[in-house]
mmCIF file of C-alpha atoms in Angstrom:
data_model
loop_
_atom_site.group_PDB
_atom_site.id
_atom_site.type_symbol
_atom_site.label_atom_id
_atom_site.label_comp_id
_atom_site.label_asym_id
_atom_site.label_seq_id
_atom_site.Cartn_x
_atom_site.Cartn_y
_atom_site.Cartn_z
ATOM 1 C CA MET A 1 30.716 2.908 -26.674
ATOM 2 C CA ASP A 2 29.515 3.253 -23.065
ATOM 3 C CA GLY A 3 26.234 1.313 -22.741
ATOM 4 C CA THR A 4 24.638 4.141 -20.801
ATOM 5 C CA THR A 5 25.130 6.563 -23.714
ATOM 6 C CA ALA A 6 24.269 4.164 -26.551
ATOM 7 C CA LEU A 7 20.582 5.073 -26.594
ATOM 8 C CA ASP A 8 21.352 8.784 -26.581
ATOM 9 C CA SER A 9 23.496 8.317 -29.679
ATOM 10 C CA VAL A 10 20.611 6.643 -31.483
ATOM 11 C CA LEU A 11 18.074 9.236 -30.362
ATOM 12 C CA HIS A 12 20.397 11.959 -31.607
ATOM 13 C CA GLN A 13 19.783 10.616 -35.130
ATOM 14 C CA ALA A 14 15.990 10.337 -34.726
ATOM 15 C CA HIS A 15 13.628 12.678 -36.568
ATOM 16 C CA ALA A 16 10.418 11.400 -34.954
ATOM 17 C CA VAL A 17 9.256 9.258 -32.070
ATOM 18 C CA ARG A 18 6.015 7.299 -31.790
ATOM 19 C CA VAL A 19 4.754 6.652 -28.262
ATOM 20 C CA SER A 20 2.083 4.126 -27.316
ATOM 21 C CA ALA A 21 0.778 2.415 -24.186
ATOM 22 C CA VAL A 22 1.859 -1.182 -23.620
ATOM 23 C CA SER A 23 0.000 -2.556 -20.598
ATOM 24 C CA ARG A 24 -2.919 -0.141 -20.439
ATOM 25 C CA SER A 25 -4.695 -0.854 -23.704
ATOM 26 C CA GLY A 26 -6.314 2.252 -25.101
ATOM 27 C CA VAL A 27 -5.267 4.563 -22.279
ATOM 28 C CA ASP A 28 -4.014 7.877 -23.703
ATOM 29 C CA GLY A 29 -4.016 6.359 -27.199
ATOM 30 C CA GLU A 30 -0.902 7.021 -29.266
ATOM 31 C CA LEU A 31 1.138 10.088 -30.084
ATOM 32 C CA ARG A 32 3.847 11.042 -32.551
ATOM 33 C CA VAL A 33 6.376 13.788 -31.878
ATOM 34 C CA ASP A 34 8.561 15.503 -34.486
ATOM 35 C CA LEU A 35 12.177 15.592 -33.316
ATOM 36 C CA SER A 36 13.587 17.606 -36.227
ATOM 37 C CA ASP A 37 13.716 20.611 -33.885
ATOM 38 C CA PRO A 38 17.021 20.278 -31.944
ATOM 39 C CA VAL A 39 15.389 21.701 -28.820
ATOM 40 C CA GLU A 40 12.632 19.079 -28.895
ATOM 41 C CA SER A 41 15.172 16.349 -29.543
ATOM 42 C CA ALA A 42 17.329 17.500 -26.626
ATOM 43 C CA ARG A 43 14.355 17.474 -24.268
ATOM 44 C CA LEU A 44 13.536 13.862 -25.043
ATOM 45 C CA ARG A 45 17.171 12.763 -24.870
ATOM 46 C CA THR A 46 17.557 14.449 -21.480
ATOM 47 C CA ALA A 47 14.377 12.782 -20.243
ATOM 48 C CA MET A 48 15.620 9.371 -21.434
ATOM 49 C CA ALA A 49 19.136 9.748 -20.044
ATOM 50 C CA VAL A 50 20.420 6.506 -18.538
ATOM 51 C CA GLU A 51 22.222 6.326 -15.214
ATOM 52 C CA SER A 52 23.285 2.680 -15.059
ATOM 53 C CA LEU A 53 22.851 -0.862 -16.349
ATOM 54 C CA PRO A 54 22.668 -2.884 -13.118
ATOM 55 C CA GLY A 55 22.008 -6.248 -14.742
ATOM 56 C CA PHE A 56 18.386 -6.993 -13.876
ATOM 57 C CA HIS A 57 15.196 -7.483 -15.897
ATOM 58 C CA CYS A 58 11.714 -6.451 -14.815
ATOM 59 C CA MET A 59 9.261 -9.347 -15.220
ATOM 60 C CA CYS A 60 6.366 -7.258 -16.584
ATOM 61 C CA PRO A 61 5.869 -6.194 -20.249
ATOM 62 C CA GLY A 62 6.283 -2.521 -19.411
ATOM 63 C CA ASP A 63 4.081 0.542 -19.605
ATOM 64 C CA VAL A 64 4.991 2.793 -22.532
ATOM 65 C CA CYS A 65 6.804 2.040 -25.811
ATOM 66 C CA PHE A 66 8.981 4.656 -27.549
ATOM 67 C CA GLU A 67 9.783 3.971 -31.214
ATOM 68 C CA ALA A 68 12.410 6.225 -32.777
ATOM 69 C CA PHE A 69 12.473 6.748 -36.575
ATOM 70 C CA ASP A 70 15.010 8.270 -38.927
ATOM 71 C CA ARG A 71 14.295 10.837 -41.644
ATOM 72 C CA ALA A 72 13.264 8.126 -44.139
ATOM 73 C CA GLY A 73 10.852 6.500 -41.685
ATOM 74 C CA GLY A 74 13.100 3.582 -40.779
ATOM 75 C CA ARG A 75 12.844 2.451 -37.195
ATOM 76 C CA LEU A 76 16.022 3.062 -35.235
ATOM 77 C CA ALA A 77 14.992 1.691 -31.868
ATOM 78 C CA ALA A 78 12.049 0.496 -29.782
ATOM 79 C CA VAL A 79 12.421 1.195 -26.060
ATOM 80 C CA VAL A 80 9.924 0.308 -23.328
ATOM 81 C CA LEU A 81 9.476 2.248 -20.090
ATOM 82 C CA HIS A 82 8.934 0.212 -16.911
ATOM 83 C CA HIS A 83 7.455 1.689 -13.740
ATOM 84 C CA ALA A 84 8.786 5.192 -14.449
ATOM 85 C CA ALA A 85 12.214 3.893 -13.439
ATOM 86 C CA THR A 86 13.840 1.711 -16.109
ATOM 87 C CA LEU A 87 14.054 1.284 -19.877
ATOM 88 C CA ARG A 88 14.273 -1.938 -21.893
ATOM 89 C CA TRP A 89 16.037 -1.945 -25.250
ATOM 90 C CA GLY A 90 17.160 -4.929 -27.286
ATOM 91 C CA GLN A 91 20.693 -3.549 -27.511
ATOM 92 C CA TRP A 92 21.171 -3.845 -23.767
ATOM 93 C CA GLU A 93 21.746 -7.078 -21.872
ATOM 94 C CA SER A 94 19.672 -5.749 -18.951
ATOM 95 C CA ASP A 95 17.177 -3.025 -18.199
ATOM 96 C CA ALA A 96 18.656 0.445 -17.760
ATOM 97 C CA VAL A 97 17.945 2.737 -14.824
ATOM 98 C CA LEU A 98 16.822 6.221 -15.792
ATOM 99 C CA ALA A 99 18.674 9.194 -14.365
ATOM 100 C CA ASP A 100 15.302 10.852 -13.618
ATOM 101 C CA GLY A 101 12.218 8.802 -14.429
ATOM 102 C CA ARG A 102 9.830 11.550 -13.446
ATOM 103 C CA LEU A 103 11.379 13.798 -16.093
ATOM 104 C CA LEU A 104 10.262 11.345 -18.778
ATOM 105 C CA LEU A 105 6.759 11.206 -17.286
ATOM 106 C CA ALA A 106 6.637 14.997 -17.375
ATOM 107 C CA TRP A 107 7.701 14.893 -21.048
ATOM 108 C CA LEU A 108 4.849 12.497 -21.800
ATOM 109 C CA TYR A 109 2.408 14.702 -19.868
ATOM 110 C CA GLY A 110 3.502 17.756 -21.823
ATOM 111 C CA HIS A 111 2.902 15.951 -25.116
ATOM 112 C CA GLY A 112 -0.644 14.839 -24.385
ATOM 113 C CA MET A 113 -0.112 11.530 -22.546
ATOM 114 C CA PRO A 114 -0.940 12.334 -18.895
ATOM 115 C CA GLY A 115 -1.797 8.790 -17.764
ATOM 116 C CA PRO A 116 1.708 7.576 -16.771
ATOM 117 C CA LEU A 117 2.407 10.639 -14.619
ATOM 118 C CA GLN A 118 -1.020 10.468 -13.003
ATOM 119 C CA GLU A 119 -0.558 6.770 -12.248
ATOM 120 C CA PHE A 120 2.916 7.420 -10.841
ATOM 121 C CA GLU A 121 1.599 10.133 -8.517
ATOM 122 C CA ALA A 122 -1.294 7.935 -7.389
ATOM 123 C CA ASN A 123 1.129 5.093 -6.618
ATOM 124 C CA ARG A 124 3.418 7.476 -4.763
ATOM 125 C CA LEU A 125 0.557 8.726 -2.603
ATOM 126 C CA ARG A 126 -0.566 5.145 -1.864
ATOM 127 C CA ALA A 127 2.969 4.191 -0.867
ATOM 128 C CA GLN A 128 3.254 7.242 1.382
ATOM 129 C CA LYS A 129 -0.091 6.495 2.984
ATOM 130 C CA SER A 130 0.975 2.893 3.574
ATOM 131 C CA ALA A 131 4.275 4.029 5.104
ATOM 132 C CA ASN A 132 2.444 6.467 7.398
ATOM 133 C CA ALA A 133 0.038 3.723 8.485
ATOM 134 C CA GLU A 134 2.918 1.368 9.271
ATOM 135 C CA ARG A 135 4.679 4.075 11.274
ATOM 136 C CA ASP A 136 1.461 4.784 13.191
ATOM 137 C CA TRP A 137 0.996 1.060 13.853
ATOM 138 C CA LEU A 138 4.553 0.690 15.152
ATOM 139 C CA THR A 139 4.152 3.736 17.396
ATOM 140 C CA ALA A 140 1.031 2.182 18.942
ATOM 141 C CA MET A 141 2.762 -1.168 19.554
ATOM 142 C CA PRO A 142 2.442 -1.953 23.282
ATOM 143 C CA ALA A 143 5.373 -1.854 25.655
ATOM 144 C CA GLY A 144 6.891 -5.218 26.390
ATOM 145 C CA LEU A 145 6.942 -6.366 22.756
ATOM 146 C CA GLU A 146 10.363 -4.932 21.964
ATOM 147 C CA GLY A 147 12.280 -6.963 19.406
ATOM 148 C CA THR A 148 9.213 -8.569 17.823
ATOM 149 C CA ALA A 149 8.287 -5.824 15.326
ATOM 150 C CA ASN A 150 10.323 -7.186 12.406
ATOM 151 C CA ARG A 151 8.932 -10.690 12.834
ATOM 152 C CA ILE A 152 5.407 -9.296 12.767
ATOM 153 C CA LEU A 153 6.058 -6.973 9.809
ATOM 154 C CA ASP A 154 7.530 -9.916 7.901
ATOM 155 C CA LEU A 155 4.033 -11.423 7.755
ATOM 156 C CA SER A 156 3.056 -8.770 5.203
ATOM 157 C CA ARG A 157 6.210 -9.399 3.192
ATOM 158 C CA THR A 158 5.861 -13.185 3.094
ATOM 159 C CA GLY A 159 2.070 -13.470 3.063
ATOM 160 C CA GLY A 160 2.084 -15.699 6.137
ATOM 161 C CA ARG A 161 -0.063 -15.913 9.250
ATOM 162 C CA PRO A 162 1.325 -15.482 12.771
ATOM 163 C CA SER A 163 2.515 -18.794 14.128
ATOM 164 C CA PRO A 164 1.060 -20.212 17.364
ATOM 165 C CA GLU A 165 4.516 -19.770 18.884
ATOM 166 C CA LEU A 166 4.618 -16.058 18.015
ATOM 167 C CA LEU A 167 1.113 -15.456 19.345
ATOM 168 C CA ALA A 168 1.954 -17.338 22.536
ATOM 169 C CA GLU A 169 5.117 -15.258 23.009
ATOM 170 C CA LEU A 170 3.223 -12.001 22.488
ATOM 171 C CA THR A 171 0.493 -13.099 24.883
ATOM 172 C CA ASP A 172 3.018 -14.004 27.582
ATOM 173 C CA ARG A 173 4.857 -10.711 27.181
ATOM 174 C CA LEU A 174 1.662 -8.664 27.384
ATOM 175 C CA GLN A 175 0.495 -10.529 30.482
ATOM 176 C CA LEU A 176 3.853 -9.835 32.106
ATOM 177 C CA THR A 177 3.869 -6.131 31.170
ATOM 178 C CA PHE A 178 0.143 -5.538 31.758
ATOM 179 C CA PRO A 179 -1.027 -7.967 34.448
ATOM 180 C CA ASP A 180 -4.381 -6.157 34.736
ATOM 181 C CA PRO A 181 -6.684 -7.703 32.078
ATOM 182 C CA VAL A 182 -8.586 -4.447 31.457
ATOM 183 C CA GLU A 183 -5.391 -2.471 30.872
ATOM 184 C CA ARG A 184 -4.151 -5.260 28.594
ATOM 185 C CA ALA A 185 -7.374 -5.083 26.595
ATOM 186 C CA LEU A 186 -6.997 -1.298 26.332
ATOM 187 C CA VAL A 187 -3.499 -1.465 24.844
ATOM 188 C CA LEU A 188 -4.594 -4.118 22.353
ATOM 189 C CA LEU A 189 -7.628 -2.074 21.295
ATOM 190 C CA ASP A 190 -5.419 0.986 20.879
ATOM 191 C CA TRP A 191 -2.954 -1.007 18.786
ATOM 192 C CA TYR A 192 -5.650 -2.521 16.608
ATOM 193 C CA GLY A 193 -7.189 0.916 16.154
ATOM 194 C CA SER A 194 -3.968 2.177 14.525
ATOM 195 C CA GLY A 195 -2.520 1.574 11.083
ATOM 196 C CA SER A 196 -4.794 1.481 8.060
ATOM 197 C CA GLY A 197 -7.895 0.944 10.201
ATOM 198 C CA ARG A 198 -9.522 -1.236 7.543
ATOM 199 C CA CYS A 199 -11.648 -4.281 8.365
ATOM 200 C CA SER A 200 -10.485 -6.092 5.233
ATOM 201 C CA GLY A 201 -7.688 -5.765 2.715
ATOM 202 C CA TYR A 202 -5.216 -4.504 5.306
ATOM 203 C CA PRO A 203 -1.526 -5.513 5.588
ATOM 204 C CA LEU A 204 -1.246 -8.905 7.251
ATOM 205 C CA HIS A 205 0.871 -7.622 10.132
ATOM 206 C CA GLU A 206 -2.031 -5.426 11.252
ATOM 207 C CA GLY A 207 -4.062 -8.557 11.988
ATOM 208 C CA VAL A 208 -1.826 -9.620 14.882
ATOM 209 C CA PRO A 209 -3.480 -7.458 17.581
ATOM 210 C CA GLY A 210 -6.835 -8.675 16.249
ATOM 211 C CA GLU A 211 -5.716 -12.276 16.758
ATOM 212 C CA LEU A 212 -4.688 -11.412 20.307
ATOM 213 C CA LEU A 213 -7.984 -9.623 20.984
ATOM 214 C CA GLY A 214 -9.795 -12.771 19.883
ATOM 215 C CA ARG A 215 -8.337 -14.458 22.954
ATOM 216 C CA VAL A 216 -9.526 -11.744 25.345
ATOM 217 C CA PRO A 217 -12.773 -12.588 27.186
ATOM 218 C CA ILE A 218 -15.645 -10.396 26.071
ATOM 219 C CA ALA A 219 -16.148 -9.251 29.663
ATOM 220 C CA ASP A 220 -12.655 -7.763 29.693
ATOM 221 C CA LEU A 221 -13.273 -6.026 26.347
ATOM 222 C CA LEU A 222 -16.512 -4.525 27.616
ATOM 223 C CA ALA A 223 -14.800 -3.378 30.821
ATOM 224 C CA ALA A 224 -12.025 -1.761 28.785
ATOM 225 C CA LEU A 225 -14.482 0.090 26.548
ATOM 226 C CA ALA A 226 -16.332 1.326 29.636
ATOM 227 C CA ASP A 227 -13.080 2.499 31.218
ATOM 228 C CA PRO A 228 -12.575 6.307 31.397
ATOM 229 C CA ARG A 229 -9.270 5.856 29.570
ATOM 230 C CA ALA A 230 -10.997 4.517 26.456
ATOM 231 C CA GLY A 231 -10.848 7.010 23.608
ATOM 232 C CA ASP A 232 -11.460 7.288 19.904
ATOM 233 C CA ARG A 233 -8.719 4.883 18.883
ATOM 234 C CA HIS A 234 -9.946 2.268 21.339
ATOM 235 C CA ASP A 235 -13.348 2.559 19.678
ATOM 236 C CA ALA A 236 -11.634 2.212 16.304
ATOM 237 C CA GLY A 237 -9.984 -0.998 17.454
ATOM 238 C CA ALA A 238 -13.247 -2.315 18.877
ATOM 239 C CA VAL A 239 -15.178 -1.653 15.668
ATOM 240 C CA ARG A 240 -12.469 -3.251 13.587
ATOM 241 C CA HIS A 241 -12.404 -6.292 15.851
ATOM 242 C CA LEU A 242 -16.085 -6.827 16.524
ATOM 243 C CA VAL A 243 -17.433 -6.334 13.000
ATOM 244 C CA GLY A 244 -14.620 -8.076 11.131
ATOM 245 C CA GLN A 245 -14.974 -11.555 9.691
ATOM 246 C CA LYS A 246 -14.591 -14.451 12.155
ATOM 247 C CA THR A 247 -12.630 -12.413 14.670
ATOM 248 C CA ARG A 248 -13.792 -14.297 17.781
ATOM 249 C CA PRO A 249 -14.625 -17.944 18.517
ATOM 250 C CA HIS A 250 -18.139 -16.889 19.575
ATOM 251 C CA GLN A 251 -18.397 -13.589 17.734
ATOM 252 C CA LYS A 252 -22.182 -13.482 17.300
ATOM 253 C CA ARG A 253 -22.822 -14.304 20.945
ATOM 254 C CA ASP A 254 -20.176 -11.824 22.133
ATOM 255 C CA VAL A 255 -21.490 -8.969 19.995
ATOM 256 C CA ALA A 256 -24.977 -9.671 21.320
ATOM 257 C CA ARG A 257 -23.665 -8.845 24.803
ATOM 258 C CA LEU A 258 -22.774 -5.259 23.846
ATOM 259 C CA PRO A 259 -24.865 -2.700 25.780
ATOM 260 C CA GLU A 260 -27.113 -0.578 23.594
ATOM 261 C CA ALA A 261 -25.223 2.619 24.396
ATOM 262 C CA LEU A 262 -21.961 1.002 23.294
ATOM 263 C CA ARG A 263 -23.556 -0.202 20.052
ATOM 264 C CA VAL A 264 -24.625 3.359 19.294
ATOM 265 C CA ARG A 265 -21.167 4.698 20.137
ATOM 266 C CA LEU A 266 -19.320 2.195 17.973
ATOM 267 C CA SER A 267 -21.806 2.586 15.112
ATOM 268 C CA ALA A 268 -21.275 6.354 15.202
ATOM 269 C CA HIS A 269 -17.525 5.845 15.054
ATOM 270 C CA ALA A 270 -17.856 3.561 12.013
ATOM 271 C CA CYS A 271 -20.093 6.144 10.328
ATOM 272 C CA ARG A 272 -17.557 8.932 10.930
ATOM 273 C CA SER A 273 -14.716 6.851 9.501
ATOM 274 C CA GLY A 274 -15.838 7.349 5.895
ATOM 275 C CA ASP A 275 -14.942 3.703 5.239
ATOM 276 C CA PHE A 276 -17.930 2.250 3.354
ATOM 277 C CA ASP A 277 -16.883 -1.333 4.048
ATOM 278 C CA LYS A 278 -16.621 -0.635 7.768
ATOM 279 C CA GLN A 279 -19.926 1.235 7.761
ATOM 280 C CA GLY A 280 -21.702 -1.673 6.085
ATOM 281 C CA ARG A 281 -20.253 -4.179 8.517
ATOM 282 C CA ALA A 282 -21.237 -2.002 11.478
ATOM 283 C CA GLU A 283 -24.789 -1.703 10.191
ATOM 284 C CA ARG A 284 -25.051 -5.502 10.046
ATOM 285 C CA TRP A 285 -23.378 -6.301 13.347
ATOM 286 C CA LEU A 286 -24.240 -3.325 15.549
ATOM 287 C CA ALA A 287 -27.829 -2.617 14.544
ATOM 288 C CA PRO A 288 -30.162 -2.023 17.534
ATOM 289 C CA ARG A 289 -31.435 -5.242 18.993
ATOM 290 C CA ARG A 290 -35.030 -6.058 18.366
ATOM 291 C CA ALA A 291 -37.362 -5.673 21.320
#
């Protein structure tokens, strides 16, 4: 028998299925579905159709367990759903890839277990938002840094920090492409103002322009922010840089040099962002100086 159709053959004999959460204790509880109706049975079998057995095993315990029972109540199979994409069954040597994982989530939703579909959609939206942020960050990458993007993005994949050699190379390239220090500060602020925009918990690659800004003299940063070319994203980069944690060798002293009007401007930007972490940091770092 073809391994991809083995489960379908077992489900064809099932008269009931019990479904329960595995890794989310108590979420959605437990449900039991009568499969004596051929239409109901066909729906579940279609939703659990297997596409392939590629030979890998997911390392987690799974999300949802399906237990199939025969007419006498004997258990025919226990199958666990992983990440809305694969099934694990003791009769297979590896996890099986579903033909359409979302179809099984929709089946669960329709039978009173909405959690897996809701979690899947939330994860999908987070992944899309992350992909959009990365695309935005790459678009804002300054000229002159061609060929370095993958090395920088790899930091988020490996969990590493930029090496001194990489930072030195980026610094040299930027100085060559933008010899004017104010223009160089502007492109770095614009770059750091892109992506997720968060002051903490952001992908590691987004920290690279912040590292480079930490090497820019505060006088050049202030001149850039006073430049007519400075816009909303430059302010975003400045807020992210100046109110982040340990972003400059002399951060407290440098922030103290900000003119009052600039403090107000950057504070207003942080307030408009809707990012509570950023707002709190701005309130601490950019509060009006005492007379």
